[in-house]
Each structure stands twice: as structure tokens, then as C-alpha cells.
Amino acid sequence: MLQLRDSSGHNLVRVAALLLSAGLGSCAQHTVPNYSPIFTGPSARLLMRAQLAPREIYGVYSLAGTDDCSKPQLVGTGNATKNPTATVIAAGKMNTLDILVLKPDNGACKLRWSFVPKANHSYLVSARSLTGGCAALILDATDPDNISPEQSA
């Protein structure tokens, strides 16, 4: 059985199954690597938050293959009481993120956002669980008193 855990110990088997069903493989076992912010040049800060019901979890993945939405890297996972640690992403170029919300009844939804972050800005992935699915936004949170939807998303 495929076992994936993030750095906090969350079991990501269902996340892996969803990714595999999205076309990342057939019978082979795949390891989704952790995101590693290795790049040169300007950067932006990425924060992740979610409004979830108890026992729901979410994951944020960066797609390193931005041209064909391939090569997912796990940025972080969280639940109703814990959010992933902030990270940095490359600024001035397209970034594509998958946001997965997994429900205790084996329901799941995946949303994909692409945007071009500005250098020295802060961005918030805001996910929310809904009765019939989920929603997610990319917000420019550079000014915490004036958080707004990211215009390039």
C-alpha cells in the first residue's frame, strides 16, 4: 500500500490516490516530492489557510512543469486546526498551484490556479470546504489591511 506522509505526519494516501487518478501514473507507485524553493531571482511569500470541517484535510501542490501542469511538489498540508508553514515562490513568472480538499466520506475536490506573483509580495491560498465541494482563491495579502483577489490569477 502506498504510504505518503507530510512533515507533520498527515497520511496522504487519499491525496496520492487522487493525484494518481489525475493521470500521474498507472500501476507504479509514485512519490510526490516536497516542494523545495530552489531558484534564483526575485521571490514572493506564499501562505496557506483553509476553513474546513473536522476530519477534513487539504494539500497545496506546486506544479514544476508549468507548461503541461506536471511534476507536482507538495508545498504543505493542513486541517481544520493547523495550516502549513509559509514558503517562498519565484516572482515574475507563472506559478501553478493545485489545491486539494479531502473529506472524511472519501469525497474530494481539486482546484487549480495559475498566477504571476510580484516580487516582495505576499500571497494567500484561501481554501474553503462547502457542502457540495470546495472553493479556493489566490489573494494578494501584501497589505494585511487590504487583502484582495490576485489580479493575475
Short mmCIF file of C-alpha atoms in Angstrom, two decimals:
data_model
loop_
_atom_site.label_atom_id
_atom_site.label_comp_id
_atom_site.label_asym_id
_atom_site.label_seq_id
_atom_site.Cartn_x
_atom_site.Cartn_y
_atom_site.Cartn_z
CA MET A 1 0.00 0.00 0.00
CA LEU A 2 1.28 3.46 -0.93
CA GLN A 3 2.15 5.48 2.17
CA LEU A 4 2.76 9.21 1.93
CA ARG A 5 3.08 11.50 4.90
CA ASP A 6 3.92 15.14 5.07
CA SER A 7 6.35 16.60 7.59
CA SER A 8 3.53 16.84 10.17
CA GLY A 9 2.67 13.17 9.83
CA HIS A 10 -0.61 13.60 7.93
CA ASN A 11 -1.41 10.46 5.98
CA LEU A 12 -1.66 11.50 2.36
CA VAL A 13 -2.71 8.16 0.85
CA ARG A 14 -6.00 9.65 -0.35
CA VAL A 15 -4.17 12.68 -1.75
CA ALA A 16 -1.83 10.34 -3.61
CA ALA A 17 -4.74 8.30 -4.94
CA LEU A 18 -6.38 11.46 -6.23
CA LEU A 19 -3.17 12.57 -7.90
CA LEU A 20 -2.66 9.16 -9.46
CA SER A 21 -6.20 9.17 -10.78
CA ALA A 22 -5.48 12.57 -12.32
CA GLY A 23 -3.04 10.95 -14.70
CA LEU A 24 0.26 10.79 -12.87
CA GLY A 25 0.63 7.06 -13.30
CA SER A 26 -0.98 3.70 -13.68
CA CYS A 27 0.20 0.73 -11.63
CA ALA A 28 3.51 2.15 -10.50
CA GLN A 29 3.89 3.71 -7.08
CA HIS A 30 4.79 7.37 -7.17
CA THR A 31 6.40 9.55 -4.58
CA VAL A 32 5.33 13.17 -4.62
CA PRO A 33 8.40 15.16 -3.60
CA ASN A 34 8.20 18.01 -1.14
CA TYR A 35 8.41 21.50 -2.62
CA SER A 36 11.89 22.93 -2.42
CA PRO A 37 12.15 26.66 -3.12
CA ILE A 38 15.37 26.45 -5.12
CA PHE A 39 15.55 29.27 -7.66
CA THR A 40 17.47 32.47 -8.28
CA GLY A 41 15.93 35.87 -8.65
CA PRO A 42 13.04 37.69 -7.02
CA SER A 43 10.64 35.88 -4.73
CA ALA A 44 7.24 36.23 -3.11
CA ARG A 45 5.82 34.75 0.08
CA LEU A 46 3.09 32.08 -0.06
CA LEU A 47 0.74 31.48 2.89
CA MET A 48 -1.95 28.79 3.05
CA ARG A 49 -5.15 28.81 5.09
CA ALA A 50 -8.40 26.86 4.97
CA GLN A 51 -11.83 26.79 6.56
CA LEU A 52 -12.57 23.10 6.95
CA ALA A 53 -14.90 20.84 8.87
CA PRO A 54 -13.38 18.47 11.45
CA ARG A 55 -11.54 15.49 9.90
CA GLU A 56 -11.09 17.25 6.55
CA ILE A 57 -7.58 17.89 5.25
CA TYR A 58 -6.16 19.95 2.45
CA GLY A 59 -2.98 19.98 0.45
CA VAL A 60 -1.30 22.58 -1.73
CA TYR A 61 0.91 21.41 -4.58
CA SER A 62 3.20 23.44 -6.81
CA LEU A 63 3.38 22.19 -10.38
CA ALA A 64 7.01 22.50 -11.50
CA GLY A 65 6.03 21.73 -15.10
CA THR A 66 4.03 24.91 -15.65
CA ASP A 67 3.75 24.34 -19.42
CA ASP A 68 1.99 20.99 -19.08
CA CYS A 69 0.90 21.08 -15.39
CA SER A 70 3.17 18.19 -14.46
CA LYS A 71 5.72 17.45 -11.72
CA PRO A 72 3.66 18.15 -8.58
CA GLN A 73 5.57 19.06 -5.44
CA LEU A 74 3.90 19.08 -2.03
CA VAL A 75 4.04 22.59 -0.58
CA GLY A 76 2.09 21.71 2.55
CA THR A 77 -0.96 20.13 4.15
CA GLY A 78 -3.29 21.26 6.86
CA ASN A 79 -6.60 20.58 8.54
CA ALA A 80 -9.28 22.46 10.48
CA THR A 81 -6.82 23.41 13.23
CA LYS A 82 -3.40 23.50 11.55
CA ASN A 83 -2.12 25.32 8.48
CA PRO A 84 1.10 24.70 6.55
CA THR A 85 4.17 26.81 7.13
CA ALA A 86 4.63 29.77 4.78
CA THR A 87 7.14 29.35 1.97
CA VAL A 88 8.60 31.37 -0.90
CA ILE A 89 7.85 31.10 -4.61
CA ALA A 90 9.51 32.57 -7.68
CA ALA A 91 8.23 36.02 -8.62
CA GLY A 92 7.80 37.36 -12.14
CA LYS A 93 6.95 34.01 -13.71
CA MET A 94 3.91 31.77 -13.93
CA ASN A 95 3.25 29.63 -10.84
CA THR A 96 0.58 26.92 -10.91
CA LEU A 97 -0.88 25.50 -7.72
CA ASP A 98 -3.26 22.60 -7.13
CA ILE A 99 -5.40 22.85 -4.01
CA LEU A 100 -6.91 19.54 -2.85
CA VAL A 101 -9.59 19.23 -0.17
CA LEU A 102 -10.27 15.72 1.15
CA LYS A 103 -13.43 14.94 3.09
CA PRO A 104 -13.89 12.11 5.61
CA ASP A 105 -16.56 10.45 3.43
CA ASN A 106 -13.88 9.94 0.72
CA GLY A 107 -15.16 12.94 -1.20
CA ALA A 108 -12.53 15.22 -2.66
CA CYS A 109 -12.16 18.24 -4.87
CA LYS A 110 -9.22 19.77 -6.69
CA LEU A 111 -8.85 23.34 -7.86
CA ARG A 112 -6.01 24.72 -9.98
CA TRP A 113 -4.83 28.32 -10.01
CA SER A 114 -2.07 29.89 -12.09
CA PHE A 115 -0.74 33.37 -11.40
CA VAL A 116 2.34 35.55 -11.75
CA PRO A 117 3.50 36.72 -8.30
CA LYS A 118 5.13 40.12 -7.88
CA ALA A 119 8.47 40.38 -6.11
CA ASN A 120 8.29 41.03 -2.37
CA HIS A 121 4.52 40.47 -2.26
CA SER A 122 2.69 38.01 -0.01
CA TYR A 123 0.03 35.70 -1.41
CA LEU A 124 -2.59 33.68 0.42
CA VAL A 125 -4.09 30.42 -0.81
CA SER A 126 -7.51 30.50 0.83
CA ALA A 127 -9.41 27.20 0.61
CA ARG A 128 -12.87 26.51 1.94
CA SER A 129 -14.92 23.35 2.26
CA LEU A 130 -18.52 23.58 1.05
CA THR A 131 -21.40 21.13 1.33
CA GLY A 132 -21.19 20.21 -2.35
CA GLY A 133 -17.44 20.66 -2.91
CA CYS A 134 -14.91 23.34 -2.18
CA ALA A 135 -13.66 26.76 -3.21
CA ALA A 136 -10.24 28.36 -3.29
CA LEU A 137 -8.83 31.78 -4.09
CA ILE A 138 -5.40 33.27 -4.54
CA LEU A 139 -5.31 36.55 -2.64
CA ASP A 140 -2.72 39.31 -2.58
CA ALA A 141 -2.06 39.66 1.15
CA THR A 142 0.87 42.08 0.93
CA ASP A 143 -1.15 44.68 2.82
CA PRO A 144 -2.98 42.71 5.56
CA ASP A 145 -5.47 45.58 5.94
CA ASN A 146 -6.39 45.42 2.26
CA ILE A 147 -6.37 41.76 1.14
CA SER A 148 -7.73 41.41 -2.38
CA PRO A 149 -8.05 38.77 -5.13
CA GLU A 150 -4.84 38.38 -7.13
CA GLN A 151 -5.39 40.09 -10.48
CA SER A 152 -3.08 37.80 -12.50
CA ALA A 153 -4.89 34.63 -11.35
#
